[in-house]
GROMACS .gro file of C-alpha atoms in nm:
model
  169
    1MET     CA    1  12.659   7.495   8.582
    2LYS     CA    2  12.825   7.599   8.906
    3ALA     CA    3  12.577   7.712   9.174
    4PHE     CA    4  12.548   8.076   9.271
    5THR     CA    5  12.667   8.162   9.619
    6GLY     CA    6  12.702   8.462   9.845
    7VAL     CA    7  12.592   8.802   9.722
    8SER     CA    8  12.526   8.679   9.367
    9ARG     CA    9  12.281   8.422   9.498
   10LEU     CA   10  12.105   8.679   9.719
   11VAL     CA   11  12.079   8.932   9.435
   12LEU     CA   12  11.926   8.670   9.205
   13LEU     CA   13  11.681   8.549   9.471
   14GLY     CA   14  11.570   8.908   9.538
   15PHE     CA   15  11.549   8.984   9.167
   16PHE     CA   16  11.338   8.682   9.074
   17GLY     CA   17  11.122   8.700   9.386
   18SER     CA   18  11.042   9.066   9.329
   19HIS     CA   19  10.997   9.008   8.956
   20ILE     CA   20  10.719   8.757   9.025
   21ILE     CA   21  10.539   9.020   9.233
   22PHE     CA   22  10.587   9.298   8.976
   23THR     CA   23  10.482   9.074   8.688
   24LEU     CA   24  10.163   8.958   8.856
   25CYS     CA   25  10.067   9.289   9.017
   26LEU     CA   26  10.171   9.549   8.760
   27ASP     CA   27  10.305   9.425   8.428
   28CYS     CA   28  10.014   9.197   8.344
   29GLN     CA   29   9.776   9.493   8.380
   30ALA     CA   30   9.898   9.582   8.030
   31VAL     CA   31   9.728   9.277   7.878
   32LEU     CA   32   9.469   9.138   8.118
   33PRO     CA   33   9.126   9.290   8.187
   34GLU     CA   34   9.126   9.555   8.457
   35SER     CA   35   8.841   9.371   8.630
   36LEU     CA   36   9.089   9.103   8.741
   37PHE     CA   37   9.281   9.344   8.964
   38PRO     CA   38   9.192   9.495   9.299
   39GLN     CA   39   9.162   9.873   9.298
   40ALA     CA   40   9.479   9.906   9.507
   41LEU     CA   41   9.689   9.746   9.231
   42ILE     CA   42   9.522   9.956   8.962
   43ASP     CA   43   9.599  10.266   9.168
   44LEU     CA   44   9.960  10.152   9.215
   45GLY     CA   45   9.995  10.114   8.839
   46LYS     CA   46   9.849  10.460   8.780
   47TYR     CA   47  10.081  10.605   9.046
   48GLU     CA   48  10.385  10.455   8.868
   49VAL     CA   49  10.270  10.598   8.533
   50GLU     CA   50  10.201  10.944   8.677
   51THR     CA   51  10.516  10.959   8.891
   52PHE     CA   52  10.758  10.850   8.622
   53ASN     CA   53  10.563  10.950   8.309
   54ASP     CA   54  10.605  10.594   8.183
   55PRO     CA   55  10.507  10.600   7.813
   56LEU     CA   56  10.482  10.221   7.797
   57MET     CA   57  10.268  10.131   8.095
   58GLY     CA   58  10.073  10.454   8.050
   59ASN     CA   59   9.984  10.365   7.693
   60ALA     CA   60  10.017   9.986   7.699
   61ARG     CA   61   9.670   9.914   7.562
   62ASN     CA   62   9.766  10.102   7.242
   63LEU     CA   63  10.112   9.949   7.195
   64LEU     CA   64  10.081   9.605   7.040
   65TRP     CA   65  10.458   9.550   7.040
   66PHE     CA   66  10.473   9.620   7.415
   67GLN     CA   67  10.172   9.400   7.484
   68SER     CA   68  10.341   9.117   7.295
   69MET     CA   69  10.646   9.151   7.519
   70VAL     CA   70  10.429   9.142   7.831
   71CYS     CA   71  10.260   8.828   7.697
   72LEU     CA   72  10.604   8.670   7.652
   73GLU     CA   73  10.687   8.775   8.006
   74LEU     CA   74  10.376   8.598   8.135
   75LEU     CA   75  10.414   8.285   7.923
   76PHE     CA   76  10.790   8.236   7.922
   77GLN     CA   77  10.956   8.443   8.191
   78LEU     CA   78  10.712   8.396   8.479
   79PRO     CA   79  10.748   8.015   8.487
   80TYR     CA   80  11.125   8.059   8.464
   81PHE     CA   81  11.121   8.288   8.770
   82PHE     CA   82  10.976   8.005   8.978
   83ALA     CA   83  11.232   7.757   8.843
   84ALA     CA   84  11.511   8.005   8.916
   85LEU     CA   85  11.391   8.049   9.273
   86TYR     CA   86  11.375   7.671   9.311
   87TYR     CA   87  11.728   7.603   9.188
   88ILE     CA   88  11.903   7.914   9.317
   89GLY     CA   89  11.713   7.889   9.645
   90ASP     CA   90  11.882   7.556   9.725
   91ALA     CA   91  12.171   7.683   9.935
   92SER     CA   92  12.324   7.335   9.949
   93ALA     CA   93  12.354   7.302   9.570
   94THR     CA   94  12.704   7.303   9.424
   95SER     CA   95  12.583   7.289   9.065
   96TYR     CA   96  12.265   7.313   8.861
   97PRO     CA   97  12.134   7.073   8.595
   98ASP     CA   98  12.221   7.138   8.232
   99GLY     CA   99  11.853   7.206   8.164
  100PHE     CA  100  11.854   7.496   8.408
  101ARG     CA  101  12.174   7.630   8.253
  102ALA     CA  102  12.003   7.621   7.912
  103ALA     CA  103  11.699   7.797   8.059
  104CYS     CA  104  11.926   8.067   8.205
  105ILE     CA  105  12.082   8.122   7.862
  106ALA     CA  106  11.742   8.139   7.692
  107TYR     CA  107  11.595   8.368   7.958
  108GLY     CA  108  11.900   8.596   7.963
  109ALA     CA  109  11.911   8.632   7.584
  110HIS     CA  110  11.537   8.683   7.550
  111THR     CA  111  11.500   8.935   7.831
  112SER     CA  112  11.812   9.134   7.742
  113THR     CA  113  11.689   9.161   7.386
  114THR     CA  114  11.341   9.281   7.482
  115LEU     CA  115  11.483   9.554   7.704
  116ILE     CA  116  11.664   9.729   7.418
  117PRO     CA  117  11.345   9.864   7.249
  118ILE     CA  118  11.195   9.936   7.590
  119LEU     CA  119  11.489  10.147   7.706
  120SER     CA  120  11.518  10.307   7.362
  121THR     CA  121  11.159  10.428   7.391
  122PHE     CA  122  11.254  10.646   7.687
  123TRP     CA  123  11.518  10.825   7.480
  124ALA     CA  124  11.326  10.849   7.153
  125ALA     CA  125  11.270  11.197   7.015
  126ASP     CA  126  10.891  11.159   7.025
  127TYR     CA  127  10.883  11.088   7.402
  128ASN     CA  128  10.792  11.413   7.575
  129GLY     CA  129  10.943  11.328   7.913
  130THR     CA  130  11.194  11.545   8.091
  131THR     CA  131  11.556  11.441   8.123
  132GLN     CA  132  11.490  11.352   8.487
  133GLU     CA  133  11.196  11.128   8.385
  134ARG     CA  134  11.407  10.961   8.116
  135VAL     CA  135  11.687  10.895   8.363
  136SER     CA  136  11.444  10.770   8.630
  137LEU     CA  137  11.272  10.531   8.387
  138THR     CA  138  11.604  10.407   8.255
  139ALA     CA  139  11.728  10.346   8.610
  140MET     CA  140  11.403  10.169   8.703
  141TYR     CA  141  11.408   9.937   8.399
  142PHE     CA  142  11.788   9.891   8.369
  143PRO     CA  143  11.818   9.604   8.619
  144TYR     CA  144  11.588   9.404   8.388
  145LEU     CA  145  11.859   9.435   8.122
  146ALA     CA  146  12.170   9.413   8.339
  147ILE     CA  147  12.083   9.112   8.556
  148PRO     CA  148  11.955   8.891   8.272
  149ALA     CA  149  12.257   8.989   8.057
  150TRP     CA  150  12.489   8.900   8.346
  151LEU     CA  151  12.304   8.571   8.398
  152LEU     CA  152  12.332   8.496   8.025
  153TRP     CA  153  12.706   8.564   8.030
  154THR     CA  154  12.756   8.358   8.346
  155ALA     CA  155  12.561   8.058   8.217
  156ALA     CA  156  12.705   8.074   7.865
  157THR     CA  157  13.065   8.093   7.983
  158ASP     CA  158  13.036   7.840   8.266
  159SER     CA  159  13.260   7.549   8.189
  160SER     CA  160  13.240   7.364   8.520
  161GLY     CA  161  13.092   7.055   8.352
  162ALA     CA  162  13.352   7.063   8.075
  163LYS     CA  163  13.648   7.078   8.320
  164THR     CA  164  13.557   6.747   8.477
  165GLY     CA  165  13.445   6.591   8.153
  166GLN     CA  166  13.110   6.520   8.311
  167LYS     CA  167  12.768   6.658   8.252
  168SER     CA  168  12.580   6.822   8.536
  169ASP     CA  169  12.274   6.636   8.665
   0.00000   0.00000   0.00000
């Protein structure tokens, strides 16, 4: 797979770097005991819920389907974030190994798929948020659909190894 360069590379580095922070500081509060988190992070989570009226993070302990997605994020996505930073962070790389390309496809497909029920929740008839809250939540969560879907498309359609008839390292 051809290496990311320029703005694409910087966007992905920022996305995965920030996603590690958000996963560890906020998202995992949905499934791990509150006693594991400093009060400042608990307060930050409560602030996000109150500010945006987030029906998922605000009710995560009662939503098994959402908790299962957060568990997948911790078990599958979080290790991938570190691998992505490792490979994409190498500014001298001209290509990535086939294994990383496969991981990008798996990550992109998995994450894009999980975001559909999440985003749908904000627009469901039983969510009592205002239009502004729905739009704000959608805008806040949308990059977690768009960037993985773009990464999936990029990795799945990359034919740089096929053009030369050689496999990437």
